[in-house]
XYZ file of N, CA and C in Angstrom:
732
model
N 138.932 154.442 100.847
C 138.414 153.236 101.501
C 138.509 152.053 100.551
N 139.237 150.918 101.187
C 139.004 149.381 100.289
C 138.008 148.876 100.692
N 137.687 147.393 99.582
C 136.695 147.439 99.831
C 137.402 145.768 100.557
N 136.645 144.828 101.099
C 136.612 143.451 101.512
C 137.509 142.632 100.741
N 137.314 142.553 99.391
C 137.732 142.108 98.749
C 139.168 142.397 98.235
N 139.571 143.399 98.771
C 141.273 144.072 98.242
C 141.362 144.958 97.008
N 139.960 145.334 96.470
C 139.940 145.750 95.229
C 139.603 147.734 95.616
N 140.368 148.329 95.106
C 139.867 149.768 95.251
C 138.631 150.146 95.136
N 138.284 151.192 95.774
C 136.446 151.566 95.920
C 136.451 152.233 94.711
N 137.300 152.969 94.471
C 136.980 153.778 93.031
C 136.620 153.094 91.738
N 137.497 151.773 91.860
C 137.457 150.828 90.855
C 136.056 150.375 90.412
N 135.861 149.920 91.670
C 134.387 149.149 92.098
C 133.089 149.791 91.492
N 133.476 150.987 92.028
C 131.967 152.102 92.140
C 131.909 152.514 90.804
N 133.182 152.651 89.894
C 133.010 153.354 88.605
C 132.484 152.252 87.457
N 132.082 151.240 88.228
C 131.853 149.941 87.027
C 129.838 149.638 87.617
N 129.997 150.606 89.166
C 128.630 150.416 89.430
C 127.185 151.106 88.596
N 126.592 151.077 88.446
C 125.516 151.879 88.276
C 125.255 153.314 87.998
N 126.056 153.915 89.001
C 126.164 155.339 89.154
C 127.504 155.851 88.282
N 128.370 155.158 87.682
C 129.728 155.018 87.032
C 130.084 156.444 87.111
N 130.992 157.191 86.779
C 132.169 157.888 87.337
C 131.808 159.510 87.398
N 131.035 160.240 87.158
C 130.194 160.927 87.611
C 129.591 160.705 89.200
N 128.768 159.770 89.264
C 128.172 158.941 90.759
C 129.228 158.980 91.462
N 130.407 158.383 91.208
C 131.397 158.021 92.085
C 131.818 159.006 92.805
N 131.949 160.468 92.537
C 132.183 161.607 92.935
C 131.188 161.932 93.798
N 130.184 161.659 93.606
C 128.962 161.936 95.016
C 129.028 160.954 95.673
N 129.383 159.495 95.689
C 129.149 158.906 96.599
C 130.137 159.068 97.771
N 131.444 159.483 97.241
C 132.417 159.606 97.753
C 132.445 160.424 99.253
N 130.817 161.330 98.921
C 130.640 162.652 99.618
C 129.694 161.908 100.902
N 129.456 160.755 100.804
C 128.290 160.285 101.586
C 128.743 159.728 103.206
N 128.008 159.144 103.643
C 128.315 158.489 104.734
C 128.886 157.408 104.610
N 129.796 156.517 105.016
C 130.466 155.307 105.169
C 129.878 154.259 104.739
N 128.529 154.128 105.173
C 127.215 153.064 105.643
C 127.363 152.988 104.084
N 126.491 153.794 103.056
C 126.357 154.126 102.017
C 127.153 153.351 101.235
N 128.606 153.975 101.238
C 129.723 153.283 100.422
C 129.940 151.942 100.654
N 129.628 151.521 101.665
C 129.648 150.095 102.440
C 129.230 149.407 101.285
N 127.610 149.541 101.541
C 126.245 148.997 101.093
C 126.541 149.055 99.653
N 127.038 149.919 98.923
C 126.992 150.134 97.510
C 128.080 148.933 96.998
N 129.622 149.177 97.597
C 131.151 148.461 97.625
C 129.834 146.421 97.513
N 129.283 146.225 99.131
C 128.611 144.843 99.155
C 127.583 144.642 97.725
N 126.953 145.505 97.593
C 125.988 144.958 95.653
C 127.204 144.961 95.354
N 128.219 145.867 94.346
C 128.922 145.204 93.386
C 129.609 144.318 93.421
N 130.155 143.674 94.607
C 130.681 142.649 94.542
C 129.338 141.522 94.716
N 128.292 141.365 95.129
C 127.243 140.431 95.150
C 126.829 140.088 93.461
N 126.619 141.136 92.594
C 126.510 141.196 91.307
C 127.704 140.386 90.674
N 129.079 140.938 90.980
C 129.945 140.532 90.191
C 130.195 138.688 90.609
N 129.942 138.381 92.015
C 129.493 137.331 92.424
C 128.962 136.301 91.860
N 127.625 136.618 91.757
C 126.407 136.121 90.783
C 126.901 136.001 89.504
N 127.519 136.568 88.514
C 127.718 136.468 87.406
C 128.712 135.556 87.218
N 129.858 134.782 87.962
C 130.914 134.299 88.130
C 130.247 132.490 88.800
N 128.845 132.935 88.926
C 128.756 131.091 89.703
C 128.341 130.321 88.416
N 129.203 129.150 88.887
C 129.181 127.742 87.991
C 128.086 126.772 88.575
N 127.257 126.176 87.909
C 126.955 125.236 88.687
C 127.573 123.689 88.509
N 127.253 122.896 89.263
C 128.040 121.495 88.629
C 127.326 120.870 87.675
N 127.510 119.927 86.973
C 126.787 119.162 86.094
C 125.963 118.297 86.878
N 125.435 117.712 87.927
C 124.531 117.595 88.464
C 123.312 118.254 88.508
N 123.956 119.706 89.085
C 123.340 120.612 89.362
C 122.520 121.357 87.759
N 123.427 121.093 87.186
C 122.424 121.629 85.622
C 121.673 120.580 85.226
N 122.164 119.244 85.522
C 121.267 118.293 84.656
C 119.706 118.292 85.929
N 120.295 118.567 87.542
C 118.768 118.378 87.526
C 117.736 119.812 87.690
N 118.400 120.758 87.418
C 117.981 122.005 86.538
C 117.048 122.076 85.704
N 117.499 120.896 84.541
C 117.098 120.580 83.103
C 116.077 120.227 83.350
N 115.961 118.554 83.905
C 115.014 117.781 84.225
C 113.548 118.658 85.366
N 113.739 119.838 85.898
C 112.871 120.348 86.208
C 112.113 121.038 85.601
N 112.835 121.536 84.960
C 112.565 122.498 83.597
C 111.186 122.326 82.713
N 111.720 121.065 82.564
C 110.937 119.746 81.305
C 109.824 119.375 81.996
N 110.055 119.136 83.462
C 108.896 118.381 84.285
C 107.293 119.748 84.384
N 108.342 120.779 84.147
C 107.215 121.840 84.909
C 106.660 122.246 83.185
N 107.410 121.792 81.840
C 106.842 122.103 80.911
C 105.938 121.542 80.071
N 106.253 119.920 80.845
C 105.546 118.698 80.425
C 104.130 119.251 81.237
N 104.097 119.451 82.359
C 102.933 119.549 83.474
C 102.035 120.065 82.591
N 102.384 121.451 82.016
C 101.277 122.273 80.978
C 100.626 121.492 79.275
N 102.164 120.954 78.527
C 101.828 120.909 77.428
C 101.056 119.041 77.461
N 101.557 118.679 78.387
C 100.861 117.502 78.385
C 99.638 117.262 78.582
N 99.230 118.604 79.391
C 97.478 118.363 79.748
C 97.022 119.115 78.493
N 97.612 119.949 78.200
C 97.139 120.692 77.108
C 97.809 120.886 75.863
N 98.694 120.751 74.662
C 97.724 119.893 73.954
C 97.346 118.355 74.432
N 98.107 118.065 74.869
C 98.165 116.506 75.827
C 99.624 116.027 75.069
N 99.705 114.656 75.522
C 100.740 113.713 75.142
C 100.936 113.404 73.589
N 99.748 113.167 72.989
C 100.177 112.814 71.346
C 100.353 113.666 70.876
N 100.096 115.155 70.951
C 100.378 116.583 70.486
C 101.762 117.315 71.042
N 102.701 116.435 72.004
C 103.403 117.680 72.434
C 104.797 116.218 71.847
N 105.507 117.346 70.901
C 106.860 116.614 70.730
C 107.474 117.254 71.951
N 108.970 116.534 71.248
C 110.443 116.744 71.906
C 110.445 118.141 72.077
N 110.353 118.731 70.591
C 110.884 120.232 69.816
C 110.003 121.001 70.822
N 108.837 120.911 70.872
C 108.067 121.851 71.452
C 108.575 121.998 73.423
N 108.452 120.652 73.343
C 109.206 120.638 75.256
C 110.151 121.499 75.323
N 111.183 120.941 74.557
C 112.717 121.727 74.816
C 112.018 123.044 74.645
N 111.590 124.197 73.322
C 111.834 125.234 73.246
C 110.650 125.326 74.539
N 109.874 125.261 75.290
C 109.309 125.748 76.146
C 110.101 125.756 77.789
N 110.973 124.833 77.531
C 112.137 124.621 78.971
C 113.349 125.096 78.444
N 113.263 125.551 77.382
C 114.529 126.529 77.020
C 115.913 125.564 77.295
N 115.905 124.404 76.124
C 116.860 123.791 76.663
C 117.290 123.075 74.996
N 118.121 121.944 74.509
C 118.698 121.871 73.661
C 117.744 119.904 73.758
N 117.571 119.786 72.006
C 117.056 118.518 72.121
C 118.431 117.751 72.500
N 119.373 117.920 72.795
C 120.673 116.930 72.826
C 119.964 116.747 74.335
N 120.082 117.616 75.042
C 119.945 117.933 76.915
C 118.514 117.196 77.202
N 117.768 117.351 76.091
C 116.577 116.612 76.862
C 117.164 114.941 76.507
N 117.997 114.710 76.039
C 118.079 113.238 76.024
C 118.953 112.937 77.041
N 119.908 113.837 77.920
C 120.596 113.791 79.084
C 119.575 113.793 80.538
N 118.548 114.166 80.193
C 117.636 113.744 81.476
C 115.875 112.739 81.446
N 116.065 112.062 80.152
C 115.300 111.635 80.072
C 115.122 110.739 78.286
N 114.669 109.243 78.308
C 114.817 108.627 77.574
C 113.923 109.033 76.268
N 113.011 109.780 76.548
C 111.993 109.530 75.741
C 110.949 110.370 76.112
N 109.784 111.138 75.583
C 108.253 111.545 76.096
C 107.837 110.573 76.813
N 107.698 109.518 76.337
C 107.212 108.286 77.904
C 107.830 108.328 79.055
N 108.876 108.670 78.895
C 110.136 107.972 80.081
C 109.802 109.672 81.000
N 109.330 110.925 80.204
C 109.156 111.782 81.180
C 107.630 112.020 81.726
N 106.614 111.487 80.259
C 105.220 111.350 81.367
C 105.247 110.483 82.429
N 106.029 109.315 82.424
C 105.664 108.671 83.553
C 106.420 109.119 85.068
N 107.629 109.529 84.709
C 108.282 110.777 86.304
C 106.578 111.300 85.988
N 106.729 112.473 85.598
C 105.304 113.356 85.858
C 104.156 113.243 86.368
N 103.691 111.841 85.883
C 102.740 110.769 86.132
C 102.751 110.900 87.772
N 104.331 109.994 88.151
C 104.468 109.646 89.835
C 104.334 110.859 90.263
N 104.980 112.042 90.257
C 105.077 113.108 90.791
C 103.508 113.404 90.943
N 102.303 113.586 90.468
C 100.936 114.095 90.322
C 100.540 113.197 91.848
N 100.662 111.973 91.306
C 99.747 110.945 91.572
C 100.335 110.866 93.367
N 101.950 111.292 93.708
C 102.392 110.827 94.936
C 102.147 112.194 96.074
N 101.873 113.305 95.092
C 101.330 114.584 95.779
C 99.827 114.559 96.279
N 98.935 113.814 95.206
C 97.690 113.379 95.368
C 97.317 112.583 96.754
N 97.734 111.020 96.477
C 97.436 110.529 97.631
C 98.740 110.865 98.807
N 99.199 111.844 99.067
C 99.844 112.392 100.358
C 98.809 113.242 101.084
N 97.952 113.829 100.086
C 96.808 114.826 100.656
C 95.962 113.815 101.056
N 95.528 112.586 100.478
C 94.419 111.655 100.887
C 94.732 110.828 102.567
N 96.055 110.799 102.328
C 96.419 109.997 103.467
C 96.390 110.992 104.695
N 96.876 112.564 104.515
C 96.825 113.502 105.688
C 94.928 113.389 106.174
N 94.468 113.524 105.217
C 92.935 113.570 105.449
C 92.873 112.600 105.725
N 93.016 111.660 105.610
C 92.401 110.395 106.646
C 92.772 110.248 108.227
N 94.419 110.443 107.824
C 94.381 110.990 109.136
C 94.150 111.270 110.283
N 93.132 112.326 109.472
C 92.650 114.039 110.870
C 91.578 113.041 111.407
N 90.351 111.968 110.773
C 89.630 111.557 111.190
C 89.594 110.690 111.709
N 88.509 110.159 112.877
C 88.975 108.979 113.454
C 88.089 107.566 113.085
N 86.359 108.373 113.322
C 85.751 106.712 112.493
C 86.231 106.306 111.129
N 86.023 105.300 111.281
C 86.546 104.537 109.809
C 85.430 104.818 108.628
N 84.225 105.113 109.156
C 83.688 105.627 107.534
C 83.686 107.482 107.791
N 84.424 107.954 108.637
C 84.813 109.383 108.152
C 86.056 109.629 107.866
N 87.020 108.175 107.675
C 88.201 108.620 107.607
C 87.781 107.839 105.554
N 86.836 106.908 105.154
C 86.599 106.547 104.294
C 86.147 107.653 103.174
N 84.882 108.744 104.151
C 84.068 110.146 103.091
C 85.182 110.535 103.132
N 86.191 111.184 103.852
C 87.216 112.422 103.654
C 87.999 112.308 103.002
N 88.675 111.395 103.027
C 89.951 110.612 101.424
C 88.981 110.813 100.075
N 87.987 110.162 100.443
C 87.323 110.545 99.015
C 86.564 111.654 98.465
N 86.855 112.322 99.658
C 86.553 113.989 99.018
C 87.993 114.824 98.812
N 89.349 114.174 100.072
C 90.349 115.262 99.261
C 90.731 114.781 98.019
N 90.226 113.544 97.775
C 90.853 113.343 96.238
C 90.226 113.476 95.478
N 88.655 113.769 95.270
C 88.397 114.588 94.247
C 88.507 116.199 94.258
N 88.396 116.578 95.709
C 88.875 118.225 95.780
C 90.779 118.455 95.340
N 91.439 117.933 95.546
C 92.520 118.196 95.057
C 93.238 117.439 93.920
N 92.455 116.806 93.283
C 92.764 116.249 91.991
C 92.435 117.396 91.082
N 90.591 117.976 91.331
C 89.878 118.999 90.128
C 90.384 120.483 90.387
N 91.598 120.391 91.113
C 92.275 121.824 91.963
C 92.836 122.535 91.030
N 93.582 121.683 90.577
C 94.641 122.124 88.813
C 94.135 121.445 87.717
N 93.717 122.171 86.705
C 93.450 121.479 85.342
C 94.465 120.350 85.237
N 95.477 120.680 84.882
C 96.195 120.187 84.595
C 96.465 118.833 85.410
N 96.705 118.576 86.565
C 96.360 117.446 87.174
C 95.621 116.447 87.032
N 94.311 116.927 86.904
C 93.200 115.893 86.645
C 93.546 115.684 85.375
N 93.794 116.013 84.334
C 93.678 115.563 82.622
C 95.006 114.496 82.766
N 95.970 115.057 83.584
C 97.387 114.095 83.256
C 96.886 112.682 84.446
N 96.905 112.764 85.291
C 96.022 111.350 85.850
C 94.761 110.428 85.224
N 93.261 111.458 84.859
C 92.285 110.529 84.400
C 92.279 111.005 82.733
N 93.012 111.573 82.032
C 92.484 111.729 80.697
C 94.360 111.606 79.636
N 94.639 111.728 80.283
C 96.225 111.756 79.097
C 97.162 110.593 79.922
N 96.743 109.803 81.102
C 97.738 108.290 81.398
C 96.660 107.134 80.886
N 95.176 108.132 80.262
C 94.695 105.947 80.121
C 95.398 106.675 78.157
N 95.376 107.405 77.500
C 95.482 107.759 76.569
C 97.438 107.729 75.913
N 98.027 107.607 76.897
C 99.467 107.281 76.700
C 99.611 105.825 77.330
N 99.670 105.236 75.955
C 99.760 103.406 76.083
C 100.839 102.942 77.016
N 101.721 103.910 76.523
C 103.299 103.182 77.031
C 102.931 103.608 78.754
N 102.278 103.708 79.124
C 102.424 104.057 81.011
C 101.603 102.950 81.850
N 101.263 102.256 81.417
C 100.330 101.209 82.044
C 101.079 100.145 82.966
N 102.253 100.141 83.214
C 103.273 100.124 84.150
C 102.864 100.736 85.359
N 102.904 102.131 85.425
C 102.603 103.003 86.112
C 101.673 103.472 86.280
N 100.571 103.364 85.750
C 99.162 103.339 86.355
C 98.995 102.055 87.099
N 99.243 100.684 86.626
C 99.238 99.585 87.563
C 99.857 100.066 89.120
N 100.759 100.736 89.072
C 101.256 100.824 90.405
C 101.160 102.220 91.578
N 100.424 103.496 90.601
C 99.072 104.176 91.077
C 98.046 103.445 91.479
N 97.123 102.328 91.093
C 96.489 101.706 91.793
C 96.527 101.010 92.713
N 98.097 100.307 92.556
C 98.305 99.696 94.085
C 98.561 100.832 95.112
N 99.111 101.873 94.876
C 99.470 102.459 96.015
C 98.288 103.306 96.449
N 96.996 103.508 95.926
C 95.510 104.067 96.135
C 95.562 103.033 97.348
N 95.265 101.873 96.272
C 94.346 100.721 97.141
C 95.219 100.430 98.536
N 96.248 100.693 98.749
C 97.265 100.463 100.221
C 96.949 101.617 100.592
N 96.343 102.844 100.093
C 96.456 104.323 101.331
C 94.839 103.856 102.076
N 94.181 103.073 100.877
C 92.786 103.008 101.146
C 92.441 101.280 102.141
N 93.320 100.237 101.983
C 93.070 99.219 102.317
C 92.950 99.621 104.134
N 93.792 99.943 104.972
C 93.559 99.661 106.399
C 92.070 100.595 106.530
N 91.735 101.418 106.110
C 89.880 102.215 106.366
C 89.537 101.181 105.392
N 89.151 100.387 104.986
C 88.686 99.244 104.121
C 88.572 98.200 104.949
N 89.186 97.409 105.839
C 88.983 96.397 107.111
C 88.354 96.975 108.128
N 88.434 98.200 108.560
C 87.553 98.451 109.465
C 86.304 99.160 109.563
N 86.174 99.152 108.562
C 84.704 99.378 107.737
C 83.950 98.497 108.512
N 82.716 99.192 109.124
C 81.589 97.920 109.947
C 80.837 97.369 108.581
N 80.423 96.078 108.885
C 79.793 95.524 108.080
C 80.183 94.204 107.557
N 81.342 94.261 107.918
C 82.075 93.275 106.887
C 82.246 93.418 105.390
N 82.018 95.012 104.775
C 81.788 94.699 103.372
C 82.546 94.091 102.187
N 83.696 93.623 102.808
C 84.759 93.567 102.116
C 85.807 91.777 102.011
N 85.051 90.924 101.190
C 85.824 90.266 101.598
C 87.178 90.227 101.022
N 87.262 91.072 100.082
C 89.510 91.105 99.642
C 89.228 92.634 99.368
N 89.666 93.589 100.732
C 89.240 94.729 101.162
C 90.559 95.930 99.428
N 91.986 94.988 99.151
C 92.268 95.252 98.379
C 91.586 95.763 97.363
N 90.711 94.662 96.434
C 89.898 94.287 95.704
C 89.136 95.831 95.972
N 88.620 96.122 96.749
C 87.206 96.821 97.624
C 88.461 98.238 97.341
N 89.181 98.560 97.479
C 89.808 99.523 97.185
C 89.929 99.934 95.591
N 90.565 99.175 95.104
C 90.674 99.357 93.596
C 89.711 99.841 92.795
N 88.357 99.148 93.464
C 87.065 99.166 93.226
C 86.643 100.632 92.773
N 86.873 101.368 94.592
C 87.125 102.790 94.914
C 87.119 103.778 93.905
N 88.570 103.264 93.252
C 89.146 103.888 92.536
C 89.257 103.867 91.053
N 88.494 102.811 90.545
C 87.646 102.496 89.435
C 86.578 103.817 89.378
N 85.425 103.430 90.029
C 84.633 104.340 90.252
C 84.588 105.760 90.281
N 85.385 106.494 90.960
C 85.794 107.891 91.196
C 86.985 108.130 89.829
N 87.576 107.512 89.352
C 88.034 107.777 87.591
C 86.861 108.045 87.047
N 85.743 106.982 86.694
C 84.719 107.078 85.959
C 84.020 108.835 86.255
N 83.589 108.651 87.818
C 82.845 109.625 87.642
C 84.074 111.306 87.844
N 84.999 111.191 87.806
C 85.847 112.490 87.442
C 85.908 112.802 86.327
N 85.671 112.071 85.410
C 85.740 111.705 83.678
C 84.513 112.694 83.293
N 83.396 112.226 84.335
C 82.246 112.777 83.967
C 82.487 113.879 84.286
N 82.777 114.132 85.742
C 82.939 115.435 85.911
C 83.418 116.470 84.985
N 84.320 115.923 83.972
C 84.882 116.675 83.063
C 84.256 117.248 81.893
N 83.392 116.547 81.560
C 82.688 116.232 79.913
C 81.773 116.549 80.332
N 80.859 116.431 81.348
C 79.749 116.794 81.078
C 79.382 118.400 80.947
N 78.428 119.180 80.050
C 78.027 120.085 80.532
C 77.607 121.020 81.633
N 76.923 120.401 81.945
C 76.843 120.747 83.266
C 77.350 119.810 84.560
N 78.776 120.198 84.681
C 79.727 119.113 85.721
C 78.846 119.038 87.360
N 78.491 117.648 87.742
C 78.003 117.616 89.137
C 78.989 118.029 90.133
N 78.310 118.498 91.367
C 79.272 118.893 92.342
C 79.946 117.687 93.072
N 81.048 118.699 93.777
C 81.772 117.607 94.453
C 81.052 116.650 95.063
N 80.109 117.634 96.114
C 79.297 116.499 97.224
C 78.441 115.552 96.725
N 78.134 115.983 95.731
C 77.295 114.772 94.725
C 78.049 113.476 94.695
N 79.411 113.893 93.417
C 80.255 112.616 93.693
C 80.736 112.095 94.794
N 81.311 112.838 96.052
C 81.142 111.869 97.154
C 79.970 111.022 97.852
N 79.163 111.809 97.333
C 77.786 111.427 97.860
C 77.464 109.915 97.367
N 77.545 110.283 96.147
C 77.543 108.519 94.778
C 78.822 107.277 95.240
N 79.938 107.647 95.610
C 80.820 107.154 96.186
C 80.280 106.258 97.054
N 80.092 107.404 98.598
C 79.775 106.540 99.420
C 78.528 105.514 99.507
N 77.341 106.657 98.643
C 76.399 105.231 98.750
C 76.595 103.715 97.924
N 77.580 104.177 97.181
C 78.057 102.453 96.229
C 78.587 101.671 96.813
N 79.702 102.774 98.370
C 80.441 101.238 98.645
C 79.987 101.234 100.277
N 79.586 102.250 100.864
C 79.015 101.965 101.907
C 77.563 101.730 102.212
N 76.753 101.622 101.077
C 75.124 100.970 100.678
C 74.425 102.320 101.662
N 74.898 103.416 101.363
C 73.782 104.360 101.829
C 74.675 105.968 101.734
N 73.521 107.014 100.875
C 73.952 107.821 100.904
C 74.320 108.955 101.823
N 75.632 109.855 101.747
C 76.052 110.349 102.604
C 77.139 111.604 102.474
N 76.654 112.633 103.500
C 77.421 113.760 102.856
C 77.691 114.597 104.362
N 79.384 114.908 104.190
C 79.744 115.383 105.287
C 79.232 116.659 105.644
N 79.389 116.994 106.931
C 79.092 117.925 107.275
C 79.453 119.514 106.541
């Protein structure tokens, strides 16, 4: 029997697993068998033969780095983690980390967006689901402290290693605008009028809930979530309040 490929079964099978001993029993088997065995070695020999393109490796690389930065940046953080240490943890060459990225700044701040655009995507689904404007106001500000304090690592690279890496303040400026725009339209329709530059009244937001995530962190005994939403809402909606 040949196999698909034009290559003899004997050939095939004696380079398989079972090598030339095996080959003599398989020989004895059902068709199905030899089939199935003939499809792995060529799937193996397959696999070992793919190239990828240079695209395809450089953005390989750059994932590599992103998912190694994620760890060493929260932990030791940013002033503790060189080049040397990135690369050997993404298993990659210091030449290659300069093919996908300028600098440790130039990759906390990708990392940075990446945290921060996963973050408020969860804030904006939760607002969402709700329809009054101060339950679509508590629920943003509970998925973003529930899925900020979700991963260590998250919360330290947003409130503790971007005010602590100078060079990103670029990009924290424009984390805050894009808070204060998920948060500005539940900010106008807030009863009360509380808001006269509802922007402003956002940022505010998000001033606040840094501070007290900070705390959340340091303190000994860390307050609960519903607490901090609780403190939230009574600061900007003048009365305390806790969802169901």
């Amino acid at each position: 029997m040949n196999s698909t490929a034009g290559e003899p079964f004997e050939e095939l099978i004696e380079e398989s697993s079972l090598g030339a001993p095996g080959a003599r029993q398989l020989r004895q088997r059902t068709p199905q068998l030899k089939t199935d065995e003939v499809r792995r070695i060529q799937e193996q020999r397959a696999g070992r033969h793919v190239r990828l393109s240079a695209e395809q490796r450089l953005a390989d690389r750059r994932e590599r780095l992103l998912n190694a930065a994620y760890t060493l940046f929260a932990k030791p953080g940013f002033d503790a983690t060189t080049i040397e240490r990135l690369c050997a943890e993404a298993r990659i060459s210091n030449r290659a980390f300069y093919e996908c990225f300028g600098g440790r700044e130039e990759l906390f701040q990708t990392l940075y967006e990446v945290v921060v655009d996963d973050t408020l995507t969860q804030v904006a689904k939760a607002m969402e689901e709700a329809s009054a404007p101060e339950d679509r106001f508590v629920d943003g500000i509970r998925r973003y402290i529930e899925f900020t304090m979700q991963d260590w690592r998250r919360v330290r690279i947003m409130h503790v290693e971007a005010v602590r890496a100078g060079s990103t303040g670029a990009a924290r400026r424009q984390a805050l605008r894009r808070f204060a725009e998920v948060f500005h339209e539940v900010v106008i329709k807030l009863p009360g009028n509380r808001a006269h530059d509802p922007y402003l009244y956002a940022l505010g937001v998000h001033g606040v809930l840094h501070e007290l995530i900070r705390e959340m962190l340091e303190a000994e005994r860390p307050p609960s979530t519903e607490l901090l939403v609780g403190t939230v809402v009574h600061i900007f909606l003048g009365r305390a309040r806790t969802a169901p």
